Amino acid sequence: VQLQASGGGLVQPGGSLRLSCAASGFTLDYYTIGWFRQAPGKEREGVSCISSTDDSKYYADSVKGRFTISRDNAKNTVYLQMDSLKPEDTAVYYCAAHLGSGYGCWSTAPYDDGYWGQGTLVTVSS
């Protein structure tokens, strides 16, 4: 059972990246999926999540209108499309999955009984 986050890299301000969270050993469409990020010296924060029950979505205020979360059940993958990137988006991005509803999915707590990916580094710099 594994979650694999990928797609990070170096991008200029205003650019775009698409992060992928691929699951092996279990089916992602039964899970609520969250994207989190942690910048150096800061706590891990919720960026976006998508509910297992009705695919409702949450976005942190800092990324609303710029990031989009989506599922591809055929590929057992959840994506985070990140547009209009800013230097303050620089962080290690993690995906996580848990079997509960989407309530509170912006918090790390529900994922204590779930799965975490290994993180992918996003650097936004000119």
PDB file of C-alpha atoms in Angstrom:
ATOM      1  CA  VAL A   1       0.000   0.000   0.000  1.00  0.00           C
ATOM      2  CA  GLN A   2       1.599   3.238  -1.107  1.00  0.00           C
ATOM      3  CA  LEU A   3       0.935   6.840  -2.094  1.00  0.00           C
ATOM      4  CA  GLN A   4       3.375   8.405  -4.520  1.00  0.00           C
ATOM      5  CA  ALA A   5       3.468  12.185  -4.947  1.00  0.00           C
ATOM      6  CA  SER A   6       5.271  13.566  -7.978  1.00  0.00           C
ATOM      7  CA  GLY A   7       5.428  16.513 -10.334  1.00  0.00           C
ATOM      8  CA  GLY A   8       7.339  19.041  -8.281  1.00  0.00           C
ATOM      9  CA  GLY A   9      10.163  21.140  -9.656  1.00  0.00           C
ATOM     10  CA  LEU A  10      11.518  24.608 -10.206  1.00  0.00           C
ATOM     11  CA  VAL A  11       9.189  27.100 -11.857  1.00  0.00           C
ATOM     12  CA  GLN A  12       9.218  30.852 -12.357  1.00  0.00           C
ATOM     13  CA  PRO A  13       6.631  33.075 -10.676  1.00  0.00           C
ATOM     14  CA  GLY A  14       3.426  33.015 -12.687  1.00  0.00           C
ATOM     15  CA  GLY A  15       4.143  29.537 -13.989  1.00  0.00           C
ATOM     16  CA  SER A  16       2.255  26.275 -13.558  1.00  0.00           C
ATOM     17  CA  LEU A  17       2.860  22.768 -12.280  1.00  0.00           C
ATOM     18  CA  ARG A  18       0.656  19.726 -11.944  1.00  0.00           C
ATOM     19  CA  LEU A  19       1.248  17.458  -8.993  1.00  0.00           C
ATOM     20  CA  SER A  20       0.125  13.841  -9.070  1.00  0.00           C
ATOM     21  CA  CYS A  21      -0.773  11.546  -6.185  1.00  0.00           C
ATOM     22  CA  ALA A  22      -0.867   7.946  -7.362  1.00  0.00           C
ATOM     23  CA  ALA A  23      -2.020   5.058  -5.201  1.00  0.00           C
ATOM     24  CA  SER A  24      -0.914   1.462  -5.320  1.00  0.00           C
ATOM     25  CA  GLY A  25      -2.481  -1.313  -3.324  1.00  0.00           C
ATOM     26  CA  PHE A  26      -5.796   0.437  -2.741  1.00  0.00           C
ATOM     27  CA  THR A  27      -8.496   2.314  -4.670  1.00  0.00           C
ATOM     28  CA  LEU A  28      -8.344   6.081  -4.256  1.00  0.00           C
ATOM     29  CA  ASP A  29     -11.963   6.837  -5.160  1.00  0.00           C
ATOM     30  CA  TYR A  30     -13.080   5.440  -1.801  1.00  0.00           C
ATOM     31  CA  TYR A  31     -10.810   7.870   0.033  1.00  0.00           C
ATOM     32  CA  THR A  32     -10.802  11.532   0.918  1.00  0.00           C
ATOM     33  CA  ILE A  33      -7.568  12.970  -0.450  1.00  0.00           C
ATOM     34  CA  GLY A  34      -5.720  15.974   0.867  1.00  0.00           C
ATOM     35  CA  TRP A  35      -2.791  18.003  -0.390  1.00  0.00           C
ATOM     36  CA  PHE A  36      -0.608  19.631   2.257  1.00  0.00           C
ATOM     37  CA  ARG A  37       2.565  21.654   2.104  1.00  0.00           C
ATOM     38  CA  GLN A  38       5.372  22.496   4.460  1.00  0.00           C
ATOM     39  CA  ALA A  39       7.771  25.348   3.923  1.00  0.00           C
ATOM     40  CA  PRO A  40      11.110  25.547   5.797  1.00  0.00           C
ATOM     41  CA  GLY A  41      10.545  26.588   9.394  1.00  0.00           C
ATOM     42  CA  LYS A  42       6.761  26.428   9.086  1.00  0.00           C
ATOM     43  CA  GLU A  43       4.075  23.973  10.102  1.00  0.00           C
ATOM     44  CA  ARG A  44       2.428  21.682   7.605  1.00  0.00           C
ATOM     45  CA  GLU A  45      -0.720  23.304   6.236  1.00  0.00           C
ATOM     46  CA  GLY A  46      -3.705  22.081   4.275  1.00  0.00           C
ATOM     47  CA  VAL A  47      -3.800  23.293   0.689  1.00  0.00           C
ATOM     48  CA  SER A  48      -6.711  21.437  -0.869  1.00  0.00           C
ATOM     49  CA  CYS A  49      -8.763  18.285  -0.420  1.00  0.00           C
ATOM     50  CA  ILE A  50     -11.477  16.330  -2.178  1.00  0.00           C
ATOM     51  CA  SER A  51     -14.143  14.320  -0.418  1.00  0.00           C
ATOM     52  CA  SER A  52     -14.702  10.605  -0.866  1.00  0.00           C
ATOM     53  CA  THR A  53     -18.491  10.925  -0.604  1.00  0.00           C
ATOM     54  CA  ASP A  54     -19.474  13.630  -3.085  1.00  0.00           C
ATOM     55  CA  ASP A  55     -16.183  14.954  -4.479  1.00  0.00           C
ATOM     56  CA  SER A  56     -16.735  18.281  -2.730  1.00  0.00           C
ATOM     57  CA  LYS A  57     -13.536  20.314  -2.688  1.00  0.00           C
ATOM     58  CA  TYR A  58     -11.796  22.580  -0.246  1.00  0.00           C
ATOM     59  CA  TYR A  59      -9.118  25.167  -0.966  1.00  0.00           C
ATOM     60  CA  ALA A  60      -7.064  27.240   1.416  1.00  0.00           C
ATOM     61  CA  ASP A  61      -7.678  30.970   0.970  1.00  0.00           C
ATOM     62  CA  SER A  62      -4.089  31.436  -0.166  1.00  0.00           C
ATOM     63  CA  VAL A  63      -4.596  29.201  -3.229  1.00  0.00           C
ATOM     64  CA  LYS A  64      -8.242  29.777  -4.146  1.00  0.00           C
ATOM     65  CA  GLY A  65      -8.649  30.600  -7.811  1.00  0.00           C
ATOM     66  CA  ARG A  66      -5.135  29.373  -8.618  1.00  0.00           C
ATOM     67  CA  PHE A  67      -5.100  25.676  -7.640  1.00  0.00           C
ATOM     68  CA  THR A  68      -7.499  22.951  -8.769  1.00  0.00           C
ATOM     69  CA  ILE A  69      -7.835  19.469  -7.289  1.00  0.00           C
ATOM     70  CA  SER A  70      -9.258  16.620  -9.342  1.00  0.00           C
ATOM     71  CA  ARG A  71      -9.537  12.827  -9.475  1.00  0.00           C
ATOM     72  CA  ASP A  72      -8.931  10.368 -12.300  1.00  0.00           C
ATOM     73  CA  ASN A  73     -10.371   7.118 -10.985  1.00  0.00           C
ATOM     74  CA  ALA A  74      -9.268   5.184 -14.070  1.00  0.00           C
ATOM     75  CA  LYS A  75      -5.656   6.084 -13.256  1.00  0.00           C
ATOM     76  CA  ASN A  76      -6.150   5.823  -9.486  1.00  0.00           C
ATOM     77  CA  THR A  77      -4.613   9.268  -9.232  1.00  0.00           C
ATOM     78  CA  VAL A  78      -5.496  12.655  -7.752  1.00  0.00           C
ATOM     79  CA  TYR A  79      -4.032  15.806  -9.254  1.00  0.00           C
ATOM     80  CA  LEU A  80      -3.303  19.291  -8.000  1.00  0.00           C
ATOM     81  CA  GLN A  81      -3.090  21.774 -10.861  1.00  0.00           C
ATOM     82  CA  MET A  82      -1.195  24.827  -9.663  1.00  0.00           C
ATOM     83  CA  ASP A  83      -1.359  27.982 -11.767  1.00  0.00           C
ATOM     84  CA  SER A  84      -0.124  31.532 -11.231  1.00  0.00           C
ATOM     85  CA  LEU A  85       2.473  30.247  -8.822  1.00  0.00           C
ATOM     86  CA  LYS A  86       4.043  32.639  -6.345  1.00  0.00           C
ATOM     87  CA  PRO A  87       7.327  32.439  -4.424  1.00  0.00           C
ATOM     88  CA  GLU A  88       5.321  31.884  -1.238  1.00  0.00           C
ATOM     89  CA  ASP A  89       4.024  28.613  -2.733  1.00  0.00           C
ATOM     90  CA  THR A  90       7.523  27.173  -2.353  1.00  0.00           C
ATOM     91  CA  ALA A  91       7.318  24.115  -0.111  1.00  0.00           C
ATOM     92  CA  VAL A  92       7.386  20.348   0.015  1.00  0.00           C
ATOM     93  CA  TYR A  93       3.947  19.141  -1.044  1.00  0.00           C
ATOM     94  CA  TYR A  94       2.445  15.972   0.390  1.00  0.00           C
ATOM     95  CA  CYS A  95      -0.671  14.033  -0.463  1.00  0.00           C
ATOM     96  CA  ALA A  96      -2.587  11.986   2.070  1.00  0.00           C
ATOM     97  CA  ALA A  97      -5.603   9.690   2.026  1.00  0.00           C
ATOM     98  CA  HIS A  98      -8.134   8.534   4.601  1.00  0.00           C
ATOM     99  CA  LEU A  99     -11.385   6.545   4.466  1.00  0.00           C
ATOM    100  CA  GLY A 100     -13.612   9.081   6.225  1.00  0.00           C
ATOM    101  CA  SER A 101     -15.775  11.860   4.823  1.00  0.00           C
ATOM    102  CA  GLY A 102     -14.449  15.184   3.617  1.00  0.00           C
ATOM    103  CA  TYR A 103     -15.350  16.976   6.851  1.00  0.00           C
ATOM    104  CA  GLY A 104     -12.231  18.585   8.253  1.00  0.00           C
ATOM    105  CA  CYS A 105     -10.122  17.296   5.388  1.00  0.00           C
ATOM    106  CA  TRP A 106      -7.943  20.444   5.525  1.00  0.00           C
ATOM    107  CA  SER A 107      -6.529  19.260   8.832  1.00  0.00           C
ATOM    108  CA  THR A 108      -3.856  16.591   9.143  1.00  0.00           C
ATOM    109  CA  ALA A 109      -5.702  14.854  11.986  1.00  0.00           C
ATOM    110  CA  PRO A 110      -8.078  12.688   9.906  1.00  0.00           C
ATOM    111  CA  TYR A 111      -5.098  11.271   8.036  1.00  0.00           C
ATOM    112  CA  ASP A 112      -3.491   9.872  11.181  1.00  0.00           C
ATOM    113  CA  ASP A 113      -5.273   6.599  10.368  1.00  0.00           C
ATOM    114  CA  GLY A 114      -4.624   6.856   6.649  1.00  0.00           C
ATOM    115  CA  TYR A 115      -1.722   7.079   4.255  1.00  0.00           C
ATOM    116  CA  TRP A 116       0.849   9.744   3.409  1.00  0.00           C
ATOM    117  CA  GLY A 117       2.973  10.148   0.316  1.00  0.00           C
ATOM    118  CA  GLN A 118       6.652  10.998   0.546  1.00  0.00           C
ATOM    119  CA  GLY A 119       6.476  14.635  -0.600  1.00  0.00           C
ATOM    120  CA  THR A 120       7.554  16.479  -3.718  1.00  0.00           C
ATOM    121  CA  LEU A 121       9.446  19.775  -3.684  1.00  0.00           C
ATOM    122  CA  VAL A 122       7.996  22.812  -5.435  1.00  0.00           C
ATOM    123  CA  THR A 123      10.285  25.827  -5.818  1.00  0.00           C
ATOM    124  CA  VAL A 124       8.933  29.052  -7.266  1.00  0.00           C
ATOM    125  CA  SER A 125      11.771  31.404  -8.067  1.00  0.00           C
ATOM    126  CA  SER A 126      13.118  33.591 -10.832  1.00  0.00           C
TER     127      SER A 126
END
